[in-house]
PDB file of C-alpha atoms in Angstrom:
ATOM      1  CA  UNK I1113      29.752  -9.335  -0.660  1.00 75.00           C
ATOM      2  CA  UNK I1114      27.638 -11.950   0.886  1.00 87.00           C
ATOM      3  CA  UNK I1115      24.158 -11.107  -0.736  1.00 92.00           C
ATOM      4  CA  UNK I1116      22.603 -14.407   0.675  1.00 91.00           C
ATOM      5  CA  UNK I1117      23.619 -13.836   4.107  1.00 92.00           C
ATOM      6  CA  UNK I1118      22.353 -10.808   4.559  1.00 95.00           C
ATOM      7  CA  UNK I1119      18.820 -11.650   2.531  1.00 95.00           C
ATOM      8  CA  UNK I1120      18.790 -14.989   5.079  1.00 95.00           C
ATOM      9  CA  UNK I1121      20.031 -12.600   7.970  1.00 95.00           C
ATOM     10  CA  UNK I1122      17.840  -9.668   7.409  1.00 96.00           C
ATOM     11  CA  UNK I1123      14.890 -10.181   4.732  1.00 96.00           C
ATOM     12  CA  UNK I1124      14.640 -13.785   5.351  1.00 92.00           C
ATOM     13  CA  UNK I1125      10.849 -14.969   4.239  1.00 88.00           C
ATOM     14  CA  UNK I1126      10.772 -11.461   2.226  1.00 90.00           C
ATOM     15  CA  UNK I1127       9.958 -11.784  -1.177  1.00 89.00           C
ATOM     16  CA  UNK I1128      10.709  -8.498  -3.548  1.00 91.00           C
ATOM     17  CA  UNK I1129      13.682  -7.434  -2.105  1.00 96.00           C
ATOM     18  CA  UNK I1130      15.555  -4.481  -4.460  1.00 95.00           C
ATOM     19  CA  UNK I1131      18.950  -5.128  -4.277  1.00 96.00           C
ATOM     20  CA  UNK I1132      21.275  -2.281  -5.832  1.00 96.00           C
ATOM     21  CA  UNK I1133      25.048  -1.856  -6.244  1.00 96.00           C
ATOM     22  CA  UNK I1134      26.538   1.824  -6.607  1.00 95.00           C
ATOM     23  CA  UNK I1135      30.041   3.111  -6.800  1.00 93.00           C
ATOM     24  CA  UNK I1136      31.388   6.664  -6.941  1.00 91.00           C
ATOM     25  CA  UNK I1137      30.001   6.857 -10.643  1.00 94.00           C
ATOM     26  CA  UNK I1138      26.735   5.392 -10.145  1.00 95.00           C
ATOM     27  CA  UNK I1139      26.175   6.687  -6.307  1.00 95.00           C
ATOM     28  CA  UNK I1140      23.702   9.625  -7.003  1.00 96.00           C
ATOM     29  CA  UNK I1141      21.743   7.335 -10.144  1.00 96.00           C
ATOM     30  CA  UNK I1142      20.797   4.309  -7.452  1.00 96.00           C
ATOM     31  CA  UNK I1143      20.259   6.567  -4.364  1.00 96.00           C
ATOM     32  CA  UNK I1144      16.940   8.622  -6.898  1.00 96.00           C
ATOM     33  CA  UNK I1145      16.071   4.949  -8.299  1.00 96.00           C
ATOM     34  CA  UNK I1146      15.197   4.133  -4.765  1.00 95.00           C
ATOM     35  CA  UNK I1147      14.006   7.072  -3.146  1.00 96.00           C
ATOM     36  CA  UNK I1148      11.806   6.987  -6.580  1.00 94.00           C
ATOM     37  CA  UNK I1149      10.267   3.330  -5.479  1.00 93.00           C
ATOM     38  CA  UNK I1150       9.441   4.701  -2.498  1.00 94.00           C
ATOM     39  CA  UNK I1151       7.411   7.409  -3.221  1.00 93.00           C
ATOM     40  CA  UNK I1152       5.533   4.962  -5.525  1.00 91.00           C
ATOM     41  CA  UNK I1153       4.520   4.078  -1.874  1.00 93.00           C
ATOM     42  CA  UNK I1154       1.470   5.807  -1.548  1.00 91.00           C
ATOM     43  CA  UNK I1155       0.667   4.438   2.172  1.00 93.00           C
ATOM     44  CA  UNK I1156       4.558   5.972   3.200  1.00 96.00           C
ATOM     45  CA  UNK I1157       3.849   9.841   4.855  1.00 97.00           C
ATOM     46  CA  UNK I1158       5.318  12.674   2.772  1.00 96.00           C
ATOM     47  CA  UNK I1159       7.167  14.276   6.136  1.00 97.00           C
ATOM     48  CA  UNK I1160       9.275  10.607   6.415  1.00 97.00           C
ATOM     49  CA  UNK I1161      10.380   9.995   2.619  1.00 97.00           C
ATOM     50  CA  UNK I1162      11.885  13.900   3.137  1.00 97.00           C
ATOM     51  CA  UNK I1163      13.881  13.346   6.104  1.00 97.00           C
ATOM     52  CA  UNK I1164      14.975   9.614   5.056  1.00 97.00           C
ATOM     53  CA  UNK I1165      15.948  10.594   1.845  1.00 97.00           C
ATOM     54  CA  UNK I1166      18.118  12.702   3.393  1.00 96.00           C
ATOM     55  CA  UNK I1167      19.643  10.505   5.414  1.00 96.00           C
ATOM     56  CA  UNK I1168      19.831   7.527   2.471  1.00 96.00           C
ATOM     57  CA  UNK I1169      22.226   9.493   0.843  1.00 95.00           C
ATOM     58  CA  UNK I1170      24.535  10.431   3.397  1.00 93.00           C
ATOM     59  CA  UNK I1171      24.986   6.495   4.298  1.00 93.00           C
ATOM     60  CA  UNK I1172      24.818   5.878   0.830  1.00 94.00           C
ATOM     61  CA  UNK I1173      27.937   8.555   0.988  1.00 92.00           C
ATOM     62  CA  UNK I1174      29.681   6.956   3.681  1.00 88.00           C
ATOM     63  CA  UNK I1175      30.579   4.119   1.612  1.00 89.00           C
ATOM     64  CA  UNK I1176      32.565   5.982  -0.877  1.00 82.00           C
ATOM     65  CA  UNK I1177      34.131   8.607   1.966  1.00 84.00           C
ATOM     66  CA  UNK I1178      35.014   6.153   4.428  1.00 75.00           C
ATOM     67  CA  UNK I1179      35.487   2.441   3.894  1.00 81.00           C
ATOM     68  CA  UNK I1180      38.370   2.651   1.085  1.00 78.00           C
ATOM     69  CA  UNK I1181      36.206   0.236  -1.331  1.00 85.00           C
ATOM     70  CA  UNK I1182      34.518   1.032  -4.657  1.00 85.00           C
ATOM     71  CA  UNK I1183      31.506  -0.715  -3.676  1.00 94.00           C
ATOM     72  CA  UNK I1184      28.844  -0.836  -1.530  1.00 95.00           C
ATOM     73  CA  UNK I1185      25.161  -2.605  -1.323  1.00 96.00           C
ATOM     74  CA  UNK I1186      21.840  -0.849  -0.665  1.00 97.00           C
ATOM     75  CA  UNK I1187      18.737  -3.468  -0.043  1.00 97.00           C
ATOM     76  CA  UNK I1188      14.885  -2.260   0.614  1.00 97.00           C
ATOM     77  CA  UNK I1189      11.678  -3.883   0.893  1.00 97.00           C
ATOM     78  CA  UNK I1190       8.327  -2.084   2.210  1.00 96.00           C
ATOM     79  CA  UNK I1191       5.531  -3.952   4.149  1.00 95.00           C
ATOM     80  CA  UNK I1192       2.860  -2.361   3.383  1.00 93.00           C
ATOM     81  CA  UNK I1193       0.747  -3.992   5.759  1.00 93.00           C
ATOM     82  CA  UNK I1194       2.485  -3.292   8.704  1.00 94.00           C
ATOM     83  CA  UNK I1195       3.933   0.154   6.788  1.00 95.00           C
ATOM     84  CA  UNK I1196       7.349  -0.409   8.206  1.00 96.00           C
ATOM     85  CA  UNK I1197      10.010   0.015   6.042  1.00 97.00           C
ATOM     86  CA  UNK I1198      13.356  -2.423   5.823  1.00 97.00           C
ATOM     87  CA  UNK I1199      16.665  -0.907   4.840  1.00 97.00           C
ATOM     88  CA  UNK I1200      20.169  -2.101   4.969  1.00 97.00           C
ATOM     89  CA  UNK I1201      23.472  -0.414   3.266  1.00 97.00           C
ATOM     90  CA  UNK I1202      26.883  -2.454   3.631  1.00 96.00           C
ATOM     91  CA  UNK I1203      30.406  -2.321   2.193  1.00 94.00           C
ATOM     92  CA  UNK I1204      33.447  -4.556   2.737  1.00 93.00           C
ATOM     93  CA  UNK I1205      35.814  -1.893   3.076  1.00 92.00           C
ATOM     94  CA  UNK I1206      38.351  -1.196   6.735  1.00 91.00           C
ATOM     95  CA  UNK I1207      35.368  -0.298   9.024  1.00 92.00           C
ATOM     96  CA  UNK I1208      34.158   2.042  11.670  1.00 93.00           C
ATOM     97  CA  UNK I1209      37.157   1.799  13.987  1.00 93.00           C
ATOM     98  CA  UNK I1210      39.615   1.724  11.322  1.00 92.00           C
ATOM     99  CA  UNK I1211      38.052   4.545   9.512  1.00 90.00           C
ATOM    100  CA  UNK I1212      37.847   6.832  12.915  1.00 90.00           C
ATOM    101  CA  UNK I1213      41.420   5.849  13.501  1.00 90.00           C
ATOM    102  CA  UNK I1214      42.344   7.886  10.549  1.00 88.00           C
ATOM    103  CA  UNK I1215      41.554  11.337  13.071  1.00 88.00           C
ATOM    104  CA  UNK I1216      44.198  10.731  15.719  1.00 89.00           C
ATOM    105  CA  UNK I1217      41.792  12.063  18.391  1.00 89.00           C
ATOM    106  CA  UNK I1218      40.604   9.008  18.224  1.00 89.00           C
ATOM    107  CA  UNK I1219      43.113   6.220  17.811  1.00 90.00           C
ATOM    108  CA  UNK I1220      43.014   4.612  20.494  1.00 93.00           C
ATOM    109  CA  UNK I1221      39.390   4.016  20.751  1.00 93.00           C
ATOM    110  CA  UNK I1222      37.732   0.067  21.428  1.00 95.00           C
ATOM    111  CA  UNK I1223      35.562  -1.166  17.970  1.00 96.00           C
ATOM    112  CA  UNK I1224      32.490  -0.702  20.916  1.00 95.00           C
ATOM    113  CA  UNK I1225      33.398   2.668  21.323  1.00 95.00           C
ATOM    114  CA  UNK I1226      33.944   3.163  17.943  1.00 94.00           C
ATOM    115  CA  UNK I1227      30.117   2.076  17.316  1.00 95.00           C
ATOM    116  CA  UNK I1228      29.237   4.794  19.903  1.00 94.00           C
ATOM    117  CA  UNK I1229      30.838   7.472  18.982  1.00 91.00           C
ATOM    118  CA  UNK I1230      29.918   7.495  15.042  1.00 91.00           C
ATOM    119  CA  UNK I1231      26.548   8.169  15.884  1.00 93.00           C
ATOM    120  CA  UNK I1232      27.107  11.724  17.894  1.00 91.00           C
ATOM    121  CA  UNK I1233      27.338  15.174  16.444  1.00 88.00           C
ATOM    122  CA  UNK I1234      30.626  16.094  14.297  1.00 79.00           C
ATOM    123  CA  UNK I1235      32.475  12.656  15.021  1.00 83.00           C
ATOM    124  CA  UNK I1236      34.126  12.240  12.177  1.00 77.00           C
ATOM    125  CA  UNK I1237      37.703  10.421  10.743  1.00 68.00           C
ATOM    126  CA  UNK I1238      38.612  14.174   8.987  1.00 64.00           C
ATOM    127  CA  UNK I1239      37.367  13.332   5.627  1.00 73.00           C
ATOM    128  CA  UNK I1240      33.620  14.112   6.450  1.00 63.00           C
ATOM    129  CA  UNK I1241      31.508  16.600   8.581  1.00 65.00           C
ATOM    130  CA  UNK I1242      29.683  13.713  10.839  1.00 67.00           C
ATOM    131  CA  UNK I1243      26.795  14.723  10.731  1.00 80.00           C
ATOM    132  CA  UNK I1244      24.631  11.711   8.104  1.00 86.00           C
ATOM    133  CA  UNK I1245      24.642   8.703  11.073  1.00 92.00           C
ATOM    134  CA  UNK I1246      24.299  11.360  13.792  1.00 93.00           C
ATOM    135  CA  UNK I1247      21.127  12.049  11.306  1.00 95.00           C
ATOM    136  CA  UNK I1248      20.099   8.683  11.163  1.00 95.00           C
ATOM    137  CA  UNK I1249      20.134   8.027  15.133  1.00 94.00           C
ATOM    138  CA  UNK I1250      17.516  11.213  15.167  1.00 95.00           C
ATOM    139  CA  UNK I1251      15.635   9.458  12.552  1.00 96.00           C
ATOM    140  CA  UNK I1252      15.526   5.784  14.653  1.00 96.00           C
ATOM    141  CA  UNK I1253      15.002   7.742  17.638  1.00 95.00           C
ATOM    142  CA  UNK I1254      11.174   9.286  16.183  1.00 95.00           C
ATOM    143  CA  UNK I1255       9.996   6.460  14.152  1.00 96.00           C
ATOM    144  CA  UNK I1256      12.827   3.949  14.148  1.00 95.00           C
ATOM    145  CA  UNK I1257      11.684   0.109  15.405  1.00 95.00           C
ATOM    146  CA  UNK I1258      15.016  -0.966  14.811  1.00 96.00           C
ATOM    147  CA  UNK I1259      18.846  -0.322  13.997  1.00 97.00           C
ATOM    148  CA  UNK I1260      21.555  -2.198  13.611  1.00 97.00           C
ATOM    149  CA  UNK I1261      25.414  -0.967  13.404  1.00 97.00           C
ATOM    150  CA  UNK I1262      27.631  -3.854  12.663  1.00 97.00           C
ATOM    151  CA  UNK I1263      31.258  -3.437  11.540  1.00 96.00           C
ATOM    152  CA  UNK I1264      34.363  -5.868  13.076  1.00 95.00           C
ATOM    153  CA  UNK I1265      33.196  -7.763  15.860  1.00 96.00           C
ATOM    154  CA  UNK I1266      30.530  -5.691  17.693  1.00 96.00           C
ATOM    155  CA  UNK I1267      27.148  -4.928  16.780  1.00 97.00           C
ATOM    156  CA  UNK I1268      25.099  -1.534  18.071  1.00 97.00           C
ATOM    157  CA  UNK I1269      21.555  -2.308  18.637  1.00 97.00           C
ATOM    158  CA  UNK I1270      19.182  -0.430  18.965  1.00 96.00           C
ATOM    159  CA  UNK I1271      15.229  -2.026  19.809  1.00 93.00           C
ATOM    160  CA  UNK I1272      12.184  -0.630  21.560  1.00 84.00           C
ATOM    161  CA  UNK I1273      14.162   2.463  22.676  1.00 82.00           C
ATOM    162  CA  UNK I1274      16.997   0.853  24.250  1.00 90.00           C
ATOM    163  CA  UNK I1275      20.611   0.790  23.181  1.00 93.00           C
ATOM    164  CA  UNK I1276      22.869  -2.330  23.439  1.00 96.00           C
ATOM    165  CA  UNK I1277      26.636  -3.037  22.156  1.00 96.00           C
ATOM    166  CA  UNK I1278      27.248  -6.777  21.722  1.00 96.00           C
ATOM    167  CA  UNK I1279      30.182  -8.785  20.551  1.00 94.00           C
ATOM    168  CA  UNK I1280      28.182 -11.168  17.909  1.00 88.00           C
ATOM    169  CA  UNK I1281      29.777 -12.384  14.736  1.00 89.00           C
ATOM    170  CA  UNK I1282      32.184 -10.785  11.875  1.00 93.00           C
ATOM    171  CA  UNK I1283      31.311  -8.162   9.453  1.00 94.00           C
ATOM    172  CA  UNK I1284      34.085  -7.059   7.088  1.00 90.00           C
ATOM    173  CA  UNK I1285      33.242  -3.203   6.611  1.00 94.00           C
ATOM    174  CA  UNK I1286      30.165  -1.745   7.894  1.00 95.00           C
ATOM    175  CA  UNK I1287      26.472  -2.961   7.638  1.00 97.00           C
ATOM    176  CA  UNK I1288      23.590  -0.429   8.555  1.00 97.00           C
ATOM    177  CA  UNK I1289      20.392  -1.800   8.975  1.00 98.00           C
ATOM    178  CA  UNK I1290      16.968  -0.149   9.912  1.00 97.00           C
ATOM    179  CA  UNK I1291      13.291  -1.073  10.473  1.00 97.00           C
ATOM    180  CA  UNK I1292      11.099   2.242  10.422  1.00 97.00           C
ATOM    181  CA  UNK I1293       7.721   3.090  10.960  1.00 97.00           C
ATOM    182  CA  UNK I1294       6.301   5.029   7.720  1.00 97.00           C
ATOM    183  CA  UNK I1295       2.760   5.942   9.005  1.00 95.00           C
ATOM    184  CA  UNK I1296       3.267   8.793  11.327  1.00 95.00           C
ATOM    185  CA  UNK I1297       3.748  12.501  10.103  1.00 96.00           C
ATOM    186  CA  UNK I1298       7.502  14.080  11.867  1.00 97.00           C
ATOM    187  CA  UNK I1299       9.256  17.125  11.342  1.00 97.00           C
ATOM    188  CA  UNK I1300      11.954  16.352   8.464  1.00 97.00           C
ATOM    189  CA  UNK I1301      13.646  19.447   9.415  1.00 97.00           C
ATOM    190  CA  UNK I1302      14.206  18.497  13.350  1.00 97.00           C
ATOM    191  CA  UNK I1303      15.510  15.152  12.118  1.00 96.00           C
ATOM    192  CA  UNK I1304      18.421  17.098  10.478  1.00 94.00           C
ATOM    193  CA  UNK I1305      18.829  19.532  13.507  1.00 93.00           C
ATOM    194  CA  UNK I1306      17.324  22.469  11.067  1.00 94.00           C
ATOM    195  CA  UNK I1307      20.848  22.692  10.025  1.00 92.00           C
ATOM    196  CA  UNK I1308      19.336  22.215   6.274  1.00 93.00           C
ATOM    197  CA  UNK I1309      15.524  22.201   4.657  1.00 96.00           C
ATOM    198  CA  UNK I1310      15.065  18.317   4.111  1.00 95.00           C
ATOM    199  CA  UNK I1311      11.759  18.842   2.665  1.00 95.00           C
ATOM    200  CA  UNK I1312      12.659  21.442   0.274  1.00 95.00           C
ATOM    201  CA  UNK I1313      15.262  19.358  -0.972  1.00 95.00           C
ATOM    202  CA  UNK I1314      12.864  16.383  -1.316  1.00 96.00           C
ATOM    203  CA  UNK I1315      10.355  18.322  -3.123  1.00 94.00           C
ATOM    204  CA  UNK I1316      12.726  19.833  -5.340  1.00 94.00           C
ATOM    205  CA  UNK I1317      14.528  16.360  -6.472  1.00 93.00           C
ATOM    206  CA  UNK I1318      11.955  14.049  -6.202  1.00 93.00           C
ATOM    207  CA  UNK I1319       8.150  15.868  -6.597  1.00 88.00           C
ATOM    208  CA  UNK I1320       7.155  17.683  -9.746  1.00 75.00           C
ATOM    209  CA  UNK I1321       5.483  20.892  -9.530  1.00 58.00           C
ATOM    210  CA  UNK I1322       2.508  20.931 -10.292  1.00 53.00           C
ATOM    211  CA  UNK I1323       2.449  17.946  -7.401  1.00 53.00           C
ATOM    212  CA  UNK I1324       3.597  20.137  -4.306  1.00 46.00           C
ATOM    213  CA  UNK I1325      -0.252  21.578  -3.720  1.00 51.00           C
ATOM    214  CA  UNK I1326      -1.066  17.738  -2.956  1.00 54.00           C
ATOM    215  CA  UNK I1327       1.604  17.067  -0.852  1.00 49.00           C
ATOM    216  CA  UNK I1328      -0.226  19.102   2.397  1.00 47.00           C
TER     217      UNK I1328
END
């Protein structure tokens, strides 16, 4: 993978950029190393580390479900001046159309529609429930500033509220990429459709008890 393309693409003039790669075997150690560095992130609201957590780890997840490669690539970096945090996850592996062309509902799909599709409700190649990007778009849609699908040809953009799908460049696999606001309180539990407590499994993971008082 390309690390200096997508620093120069994505965190270009960023200094301290983490840079993590995970696997099967080391998937749930990286996903708490960064979810930990963020909640060193005092200015970052409580109510938005529980519902991106959430959804960090079923992108994270992705990667080892769907692309059909060990590896994949998770890059942060918080500006705290602006509080807006900077996120990207890629892999190299056979990409969103490929990986939806598995479920033969939808194998004859374009790579656009492909790009579409993966972020609605239960759309899924059979080997997952669809629900973690369907998660995500709920997340960009409250406090997202912007988000970026690329896999193939096409890239899903998403800036200011309004939705685009472009033919622009090559990406082997799929790259996620997200700009979020992290100053403003939401409901962690609408961002996941209340179909699980977000929160309560952020607290439990990631806050020790005797912290929980402080956290309202």
């Amino acid at each position: 993978m390309d690390v200096t393309f997508l620093l120069d693409r994505y965190f270009k003039d960023v200094k301290n950029v983490s840079i993590d790669v995970f696997d099967a075997q080391t998937l749930n150690a990286v996903y708490r190393d960064v979810v930990k560095v963020l909640t060193a992130h005092f200015e970052i609201e409580v109510s938005v580390l529980q519902a991106l957590s959430y959804c960090l780890y079923e992108i994270m997840d992705n990667v080892h479900i769907h692309s059909g490669k060990p590896l994949g690539t998770a890059m942060t970096h918080y500006d705290e001046k602006n509080k807006v945090l900077r996120l990207l996850i890629a892999d190299d592996g056979m990409g969103i159309k490929a990986s939806l062309a598995e479920n033969k509902k939808y194998a004859q799909i374009t790579e656009a529609e492909a790009l579409e599709l993966c972020l609605k409700d239960t759309i899924t190649d059979g080997k997952g429930m669809g629900f973690g990007l369907y998660t995500t778009s709920r997340l960009i849609d409250s406090i997202g500033k912007v988000f970026i699908l690329h896999s193939g040809s096409h890239k899903l953009i998403i800036k200011d509220g309004h939705k685009s799908v472009i033919e622009n460049g090559f990406w082997l696999g799929t790259l996620i990429y997200m700009e979020i606001g992290t100053g403003t309180e939401i409901d962690p539990n609408q961002i996941v459709d209340h179909r699980t407590d977000a929160a309560e499994e952020y607290n439990e993971m990631f806050v020790e008890t005797g912290e929980l008082e402080t956290l309202w």
